[in-house]
PDB file of C-alpha atoms in Angstrom:
ATOM      1  CA  MET S1224      85.777 107.524  98.186  1.00 34.00           C
ATOM      2  CA  VAL S1225      83.733 110.742  97.910  1.00 32.00           C
ATOM      3  CA  LEU S1226      86.333 112.062  95.455  1.00 34.00           C
ATOM      4  CA  LEU S1227      85.913 108.946  93.309  1.00 37.00           C
ATOM      5  CA  TYR S1228      82.135 109.402  93.110  1.00 34.00           C
ATOM      6  CA  ALA S1229      82.500 113.128  92.391  1.00 34.00           C
ATOM      7  CA  CYS S1230      84.955 112.427  89.570  1.00 38.00           C
ATOM      8  CA  ALA S1231      82.656 109.780  88.129  1.00 39.00           C
ATOM      9  CA  ALA S1232      79.785 112.266  88.084  1.00 37.00           C
ATOM     10  CA  ASP S1233      81.999 114.849  86.353  1.00 39.00           C
ATOM     11  CA  VAL S1234      83.028 112.330  83.701  1.00 40.00           C
ATOM     12  CA  ARG S1235      79.375 111.443  83.009  1.00 41.00           C
ATOM     13  CA  ALA S1236      78.461 115.109  82.742  1.00 35.00           C
ATOM     14  CA  GLU S1237      81.343 115.848  80.346  1.00 39.00           C
ATOM     15  CA  SER S1238      80.662 112.858  78.110  1.00 44.00           C
ATOM     16  CA  ALA S1239      78.219 114.131  75.510  1.00 39.00           C
ATOM     17  CA  ALA S1240      77.377 110.740  74.066  1.00 41.00           C
ATOM     18  CA  ILE S1241      78.489 107.459  75.560  1.00 53.00           C
ATOM     19  CA  PRO S1242      78.598 104.915  72.765  1.00 64.00           C
ATOM     20  CA  GLU S1243      75.925 102.222  72.874  1.00 77.00           C
ATOM     21  CA  LEU S1244      78.794  99.766  72.753  1.00 81.00           C
ATOM     22  CA  VAL S1245      79.929 100.808  76.234  1.00 87.00           C
ATOM     23  CA  THR S1246      77.115  98.696  77.707  1.00 86.00           C
ATOM     24  CA  VAL S1247      79.338  95.683  76.948  1.00 84.00           C
ATOM     25  CA  CYS S1248      81.789  96.913  79.611  1.00 90.00           C
ATOM     26  CA  ALA S1249      79.468  98.921  81.862  1.00 89.00           C
ATOM     27  CA  ALA S1250      78.039  95.978  83.821  1.00 87.00           C
ATOM     28  CA  CYS S1251      81.377  95.434  85.596  1.00 89.00           C
ATOM     29  CA  HIS S1252      83.492  98.511  84.832  1.00 91.00           C
ATOM     30  CA  GLY S1253      80.739 101.148  84.707  1.00 88.00           C
ATOM     31  CA  GLU S1254      80.182 103.649  81.908  1.00 87.00           C
ATOM     32  CA  THR S1255      83.098 105.673  83.243  1.00 90.00           C
ATOM     33  CA  GLY S1256      85.465 102.706  83.573  1.00 92.00           C
ATOM     34  CA  LEU S1257      85.918 103.419  87.298  1.00 89.00           C
ATOM     35  CA  ALA S1258      84.131 100.211  88.411  1.00 87.00           C
ATOM     36  CA  ILE S1259      82.618 101.996  91.404  1.00 84.00           C
ATOM     37  CA  SER S1260      79.965  99.317  91.948  1.00 83.00           C
ATOM     38  CA  HIS S1261      82.406  96.414  91.437  1.00 85.00           C
ATOM     39  CA  PRO S1262      85.542  96.848  93.568  1.00 80.00           C
ATOM     40  CA  SER S1263      87.060  93.591  92.303  1.00 83.00           C
ATOM     41  CA  SER S1264      86.910  94.804  88.697  1.00 88.00           C
ATOM     42  CA  PRO S1265      89.875  96.764  87.364  1.00 90.00           C
ATOM     43  CA  ILE S1266      89.725 100.476  86.692  1.00 92.00           C
ATOM     44  CA  ILE S1267      89.860 100.769  82.906  1.00 93.00           C
ATOM     45  CA  ALA S1268      89.422 104.542  82.637  1.00 92.00           C
ATOM     46  CA  GLY S1269      92.588 106.165  81.363  1.00 90.00           C
ATOM     47  CA  ILE S1270      94.240 102.930  80.260  1.00 91.00           C
ATOM     48  CA  PRO S1271      96.107 103.642  77.023  1.00 92.00           C
ATOM     49  CA  ALA S1272      94.051 102.463  74.036  1.00 94.00           C
ATOM     50  CA  GLN S1273      96.786 100.106  72.844  1.00 92.00           C
ATOM     51  CA  HIS S1274      96.799  98.285  76.204  1.00 90.00           C
ATOM     52  CA  PHE S1275      93.002  98.081  76.253  1.00 93.00           C
ATOM     53  CA  GLU S1276      92.986  96.529  72.779  1.00 94.00           C
ATOM     54  CA  GLU S1277      95.727  94.035  73.652  1.00 90.00           C
ATOM     55  CA  ALA S1278      93.806  92.912  76.744  1.00 89.00           C
ATOM     56  CA  VAL S1279      90.575  92.345  74.809  1.00 93.00           C
ATOM     57  CA  TYR S1280      92.380  90.411  72.072  1.00 92.00           C
ATOM     58  CA  SER S1281      94.129  88.245  74.663  1.00 87.00           C
ATOM     59  CA  TYR S1282      90.728  87.305  76.125  1.00 87.00           C
ATOM     60  CA  GLN S1283      89.369  86.595  72.654  1.00 91.00           C
ATOM     61  CA  ASP S1284      92.247  84.336  71.622  1.00 87.00           C
ATOM     62  CA  GLY S1285      92.441  82.533  74.972  1.00 82.00           C
ATOM     63  CA  ALA S1286      95.796  83.889  76.162  1.00 77.00           C
ATOM     64  CA  ARG S1287      93.889  85.162  79.210  1.00 77.00           C
ATOM     65  CA  GLN S1288      91.444  82.714  80.738  1.00 73.00           C
ATOM     66  CA  CYS S1289      88.126  83.514  82.384  1.00 75.00           C
ATOM     67  CA  GLU S1290      87.989  80.653  84.881  1.00 68.00           C
ATOM     68  CA  ILE S1291      86.848  82.695  87.870  1.00 65.00           C
ATOM     69  CA  GLU S1292      84.943  85.454  86.064  1.00 68.00           C
ATOM     70  CA  PRO S1293      83.558  84.087  82.777  1.00 77.00           C
ATOM     71  CA  ALA S1294      81.677  87.328  82.102  1.00 83.00           C
ATOM     72  CA  MET S1295      84.780  88.948  80.609  1.00 87.00           C
ATOM     73  CA  CYS S1296      85.268  86.330  77.911  1.00 86.00           C
ATOM     74  CA  ALA S1297      81.558  86.288  77.142  1.00 88.00           C
ATOM     75  CA  ALA S1298      81.431  90.096  76.920  1.00 88.00           C
ATOM     76  CA  VAL S1299      84.262  90.412  74.413  1.00 91.00           C
ATOM     77  CA  SER S1300      83.857  87.200  72.413  1.00 90.00           C
ATOM     78  CA  ASN S1301      81.811  88.745  69.580  1.00 90.00           C
ATOM     79  CA  LEU S1302      83.450  92.171  69.420  1.00 92.00           C
ATOM     80  CA  GLN S1303      84.818  93.118  66.023  1.00 94.00           C
ATOM     81  CA  GLU S1304      88.091  95.023  65.550  1.00 95.00           C
ATOM     82  CA  GLU S1305      86.419  98.397  64.940  1.00 93.00           C
ATOM     83  CA  GLN S1306      84.281  97.955  68.067  1.00 93.00           C
ATOM     84  CA  ILE S1307      87.361  97.165  70.164  1.00 94.00           C
ATOM     85  CA  VAL S1308      89.071 100.289  68.823  1.00 94.00           C
ATOM     86  CA  GLU S1309      85.979 102.395  69.629  1.00 93.00           C
ATOM     87  CA  LEU S1310      85.847 101.058  73.200  1.00 94.00           C
ATOM     88  CA  ALA S1311      89.593 101.546  73.650  1.00 94.00           C
ATOM     89  CA  ASP S1312      89.340 105.154  72.455  1.00 94.00           C
ATOM     90  CA  HIS S1313      86.348 105.798  74.717  1.00 93.00           C
ATOM     91  CA  PHE S1314      87.909 104.487  77.941  1.00 93.00           C
ATOM     92  CA  SER S1315      91.400 105.844  77.258  1.00 93.00           C
ATOM     93  CA  ALA S1316      89.935 109.352  76.935  1.00 93.00           C
ATOM     94  CA  ILE S1317      88.382 109.248  80.423  1.00 91.00           C
ATOM     95  CA  PRO S1318      90.730 110.621  83.087  1.00 87.00           C
ATOM     96  CA  ARG S1319      92.235 107.958  85.323  1.00 83.00           C
ATOM     97  CA  VAL S1320      91.188 108.153  88.964  1.00 82.00           C
ATOM     98  CA  ASP S1321      93.037 106.251  91.663  1.00 81.00           C
ATOM     99  CA  SER S1322      91.281 103.615  93.743  1.00 83.00           C
ATOM    100  CA  SER S1323      91.768 105.743  96.905  1.00 86.00           C
ATOM    101  CA  GLU S1324      92.280 102.567  98.918  1.00 91.00           C
ATOM    102  CA  LEU S1325      93.880 102.550 102.331  1.00 95.00           C
ATOM    103  CA  PHE S1326      97.474 101.313 102.496  1.00 96.00           C
ATOM    104  CA  ASP S1327     100.235 100.603 104.970  1.00 98.00           C
ATOM    105  CA  ASN S1328     103.210 102.991 104.542  1.00 97.00           C
ATOM    106  CA  ALA S1329     105.827 100.433 105.617  1.00 98.00           C
ATOM    107  CA  LEU S1330     104.529  97.835 103.151  1.00 98.00           C
ATOM    108  CA  ALA S1331     104.243 100.488 100.431  1.00 97.00           C
ATOM    109  CA  GLU S1332     107.931 101.340 100.881  1.00 98.00           C
ATOM    110  CA  ILE S1333     108.888  97.670 100.489  1.00 98.00           C
ATOM    111  CA  GLY S1334     106.585  97.445  97.465  1.00 97.00           C
ATOM    112  CA  GLU S1335     108.235 100.482  95.887  1.00 97.00           C
ATOM    113  CA  VAL S1336     111.629  98.749  96.079  1.00 98.00           C
ATOM    114  CA  ILE S1337     110.152  95.603  94.467  1.00 97.00           C
ATOM    115  CA  HIS S1338     108.432  97.688  91.784  1.00 96.00           C
ATOM    116  CA  ASN S1339     111.599  99.642  90.970  1.00 96.00           C
ATOM    117  CA  ASP S1340     113.663  96.454  90.857  1.00 95.00           C
ATOM    118  CA  ARG S1341     111.303  94.182  88.945  1.00 94.00           C
ATOM    119  CA  CYS S1342     108.337  96.041  87.459  1.00 94.00           C
ATOM    120  CA  ALA S1343     109.319  99.611  86.544  1.00 93.00           C
ATOM    121  CA  ARG S1344     110.778  98.755  83.141  1.00 90.00           C
ATOM    122  CA  CYS S1345     107.347  97.756  81.845  1.00 91.00           C
ATOM    123  CA  HIS S1346     104.803  99.366  84.207  1.00 93.00           C
ATOM    124  CA  VAL S1347     105.121 103.147  84.424  1.00 90.00           C
ATOM    125  CA  HIS S1348     102.952 105.692  86.247  1.00 87.00           C
ATOM    126  CA  PRO S1349      99.634 106.508  84.513  1.00 86.00           C
ATOM    127  CA  GLU S1350     100.808 110.142  84.155  1.00 86.00           C
ATOM    128  CA  ASP S1351     104.040 109.125  82.412  1.00 87.00           C
ATOM    129  CA  GLU S1352     104.199 110.523  78.880  1.00 88.00           C
ATOM    130  CA  ASP S1353     105.396 107.111  77.656  1.00 87.00           C
ATOM    131  CA  ALA S1354     102.566 105.109  79.290  1.00 86.00           C
ATOM    132  CA  ALA S1355     101.021 104.239  75.920  1.00 86.00           C
ATOM    133  CA  GLU S1356     104.333 102.898  74.604  1.00 87.00           C
ATOM    134  CA  SER S1357     105.286 100.928  77.717  1.00 87.00           C
ATOM    135  CA  LEU S1358     105.075  97.151  77.591  1.00 86.00           C
ATOM    136  CA  GLY S1359     102.612  96.833  80.496  1.00 86.00           C
ATOM    137  CA  ILE S1360      99.578  98.733  81.688  1.00 87.00           C
ATOM    138  CA  PRO S1361      99.948 101.337  84.438  1.00 90.00           C
ATOM    139  CA  LEU S1362      99.415  99.575  87.789  1.00 93.00           C
ATOM    140  CA  HIS S1363      99.662 102.608  90.080  1.00 93.00           C
ATOM    141  CA  GLY S1364      96.261 103.422  91.589  1.00 91.00           C
ATOM    142  CA  GLN S1365      94.693 100.193  90.291  1.00 92.00           C
ATOM    143  CA  ARG S1366      92.319  98.173  92.488  1.00 90.00           C
ATOM    144  CA  SER S1367      94.092  95.847  94.939  1.00 94.00           C
ATOM    145  CA  ALA S1368      91.509  93.073  94.590  1.00 92.00           C
ATOM    146  CA  TYR S1369      92.068  92.960  90.838  1.00 89.00           C
ATOM    147  CA  LEU S1370      95.869  93.165  91.110  1.00 93.00           C
ATOM    148  CA  ARG S1371      95.882  90.370  93.699  1.00 93.00           C
ATOM    149  CA  TYR S1372      93.780  88.207  91.367  1.00 86.00           C
ATOM    150  CA  ALA S1373      96.074  88.894  88.412  1.00 86.00           C
ATOM    151  CA  LEU S1374      99.394  88.470  90.244  1.00 89.00           C
ATOM    152  CA  GLU S1375      98.287  85.308  92.031  1.00 87.00           C
ATOM    153  CA  GLY S1376      97.042  84.024  88.686  1.00 81.00           C
ATOM    154  CA  TYR S1377     100.509  84.468  87.195  1.00 81.00           C
ATOM    155  CA  LEU S1378     102.091  82.700  90.161  1.00 84.00           C
ATOM    156  CA  ASN S1379      99.798  79.672  90.142  1.00 81.00           C
ATOM    157  CA  GLY S1380      99.619  79.309  86.362  1.00 76.00           C
ATOM    158  CA  ARG S1381      95.954  80.313  86.060  1.00 73.00           C
ATOM    159  CA  ARG S1382      97.025  83.307  83.990  1.00 72.00           C
ATOM    160  CA  THR S1383      99.603  83.075  81.238  1.00 69.00           C
ATOM    161  CA  THR S1384     102.259  85.751  81.022  1.00 67.00           C
ATOM    162  CA  LEU S1385     102.060  87.451  77.659  1.00 64.00           C
ATOM    163  CA  ALA S1386     105.701  88.517  77.771  1.00 70.00           C
ATOM    164  CA  PRO S1387     108.791  86.546  78.827  1.00 75.00           C
ATOM    165  CA  ARG S1388     109.884  89.551  80.916  1.00 81.00           C
ATOM    166  CA  MET S1389     106.823  89.114  83.130  1.00 84.00           C
ATOM    167  CA  ALA S1390     107.749  85.539  83.954  1.00 81.00           C
ATOM    168  CA  GLU S1391     111.329  86.611  84.700  1.00 84.00           C
ATOM    169  CA  ALA S1392     110.194  89.520  86.876  1.00 86.00           C
ATOM    170  CA  MET S1393     107.908  87.283  88.928  1.00 89.00           C
ATOM    171  CA  ASP S1394     110.438  84.486  89.353  1.00 88.00           C
ATOM    172  CA  GLY S1395     110.744  83.886  93.091  1.00 90.00           C
ATOM    173  CA  PHE S1396     107.754  86.077  93.998  1.00 90.00           C
ATOM    174  CA  ASP S1397     105.736  85.071  97.046  1.00 92.00           C
ATOM    175  CA  ASP S1398     102.618  86.273  98.862  1.00 92.00           C
ATOM    176  CA  LYS S1399     104.612  88.832 100.881  1.00 96.00           C
ATOM    177  CA  ASP S1400     105.970  90.409  97.685  1.00 96.00           C
ATOM    178  CA  ILE S1401     102.476  90.630  96.243  1.00 95.00           C
ATOM    179  CA  GLU S1402     101.114  92.194  99.436  1.00 97.00           C
ATOM    180  CA  ALA S1403     103.874  94.819  99.450  1.00 98.00           C
ATOM    181  CA  LEU S1404     103.261  95.656  95.786  1.00 97.00           C
ATOM    182  CA  LEU S1405      99.526  96.011  96.405  1.00 97.00           C
ATOM    183  CA  HIS S1406     100.178  98.560  99.146  1.00 97.00           C
ATOM    184  CA  TYR S1407     102.637 100.425  96.947  1.00 97.00           C
ATOM    185  CA  TYR S1408     100.216 100.654  94.006  1.00 95.00           C
ATOM    186  CA  ALA S1409      97.371 101.639  96.372  1.00 95.00           C
ATOM    187  CA  SER S1410      99.545 104.483  97.721  1.00 95.00           C
ATOM    188  CA  HIS S1411      99.624 106.226  94.344  1.00 92.00           C
ATOM    189  CA  ARG S1412      97.676 109.447  94.069  1.00 88.00           C
ATOM    190  CA  SER S1413      97.248 111.214  90.743  1.00 79.00           C
ATOM    191  CA  PRO S1414      98.525 114.785  90.654  1.00 75.00           C
ATOM    192  CA  GLU S1415      95.742 117.335  90.858  1.00 65.00           C
TER     193      GLU S1415
END
């Protein structure tokens, strides 16, 4: 956790001018996108700009619902295209830092098999040179609380899959599969 705070401080120091627009996201994700004060919020630092934009548009058009956390829909509802692009560029330029969460090695190994079998085609490592072109956002190193919320949302219909492949990949998933995946994604550590 100390590493996470140190990295956040470095990012703030390196950022000459954080756009005024960032305040839209900062309440939950922080100016650095590391969501240090909100562990249930996803880390948005280092997410490829294209994926950031797609997520915001899906909240704006209702493809993603804000039943549990209405703040997200309210925050992005009035953003214009150029503002979304500016935010996407800002957060994608900040280096991704892993959640540094604890994990169980045995569950992480099971989760790796599930990931490789069902998720790897669309969700690559954040360091992968093709991360921006992949169909899904990088999940490695993402917050477990957020991933649990999202995956359970897909399973119970609270969250609509934006791609048919996602529905196919999750067909037959259960709570044990989700738990194993969470430990696998939490086990990821960015290369130094």
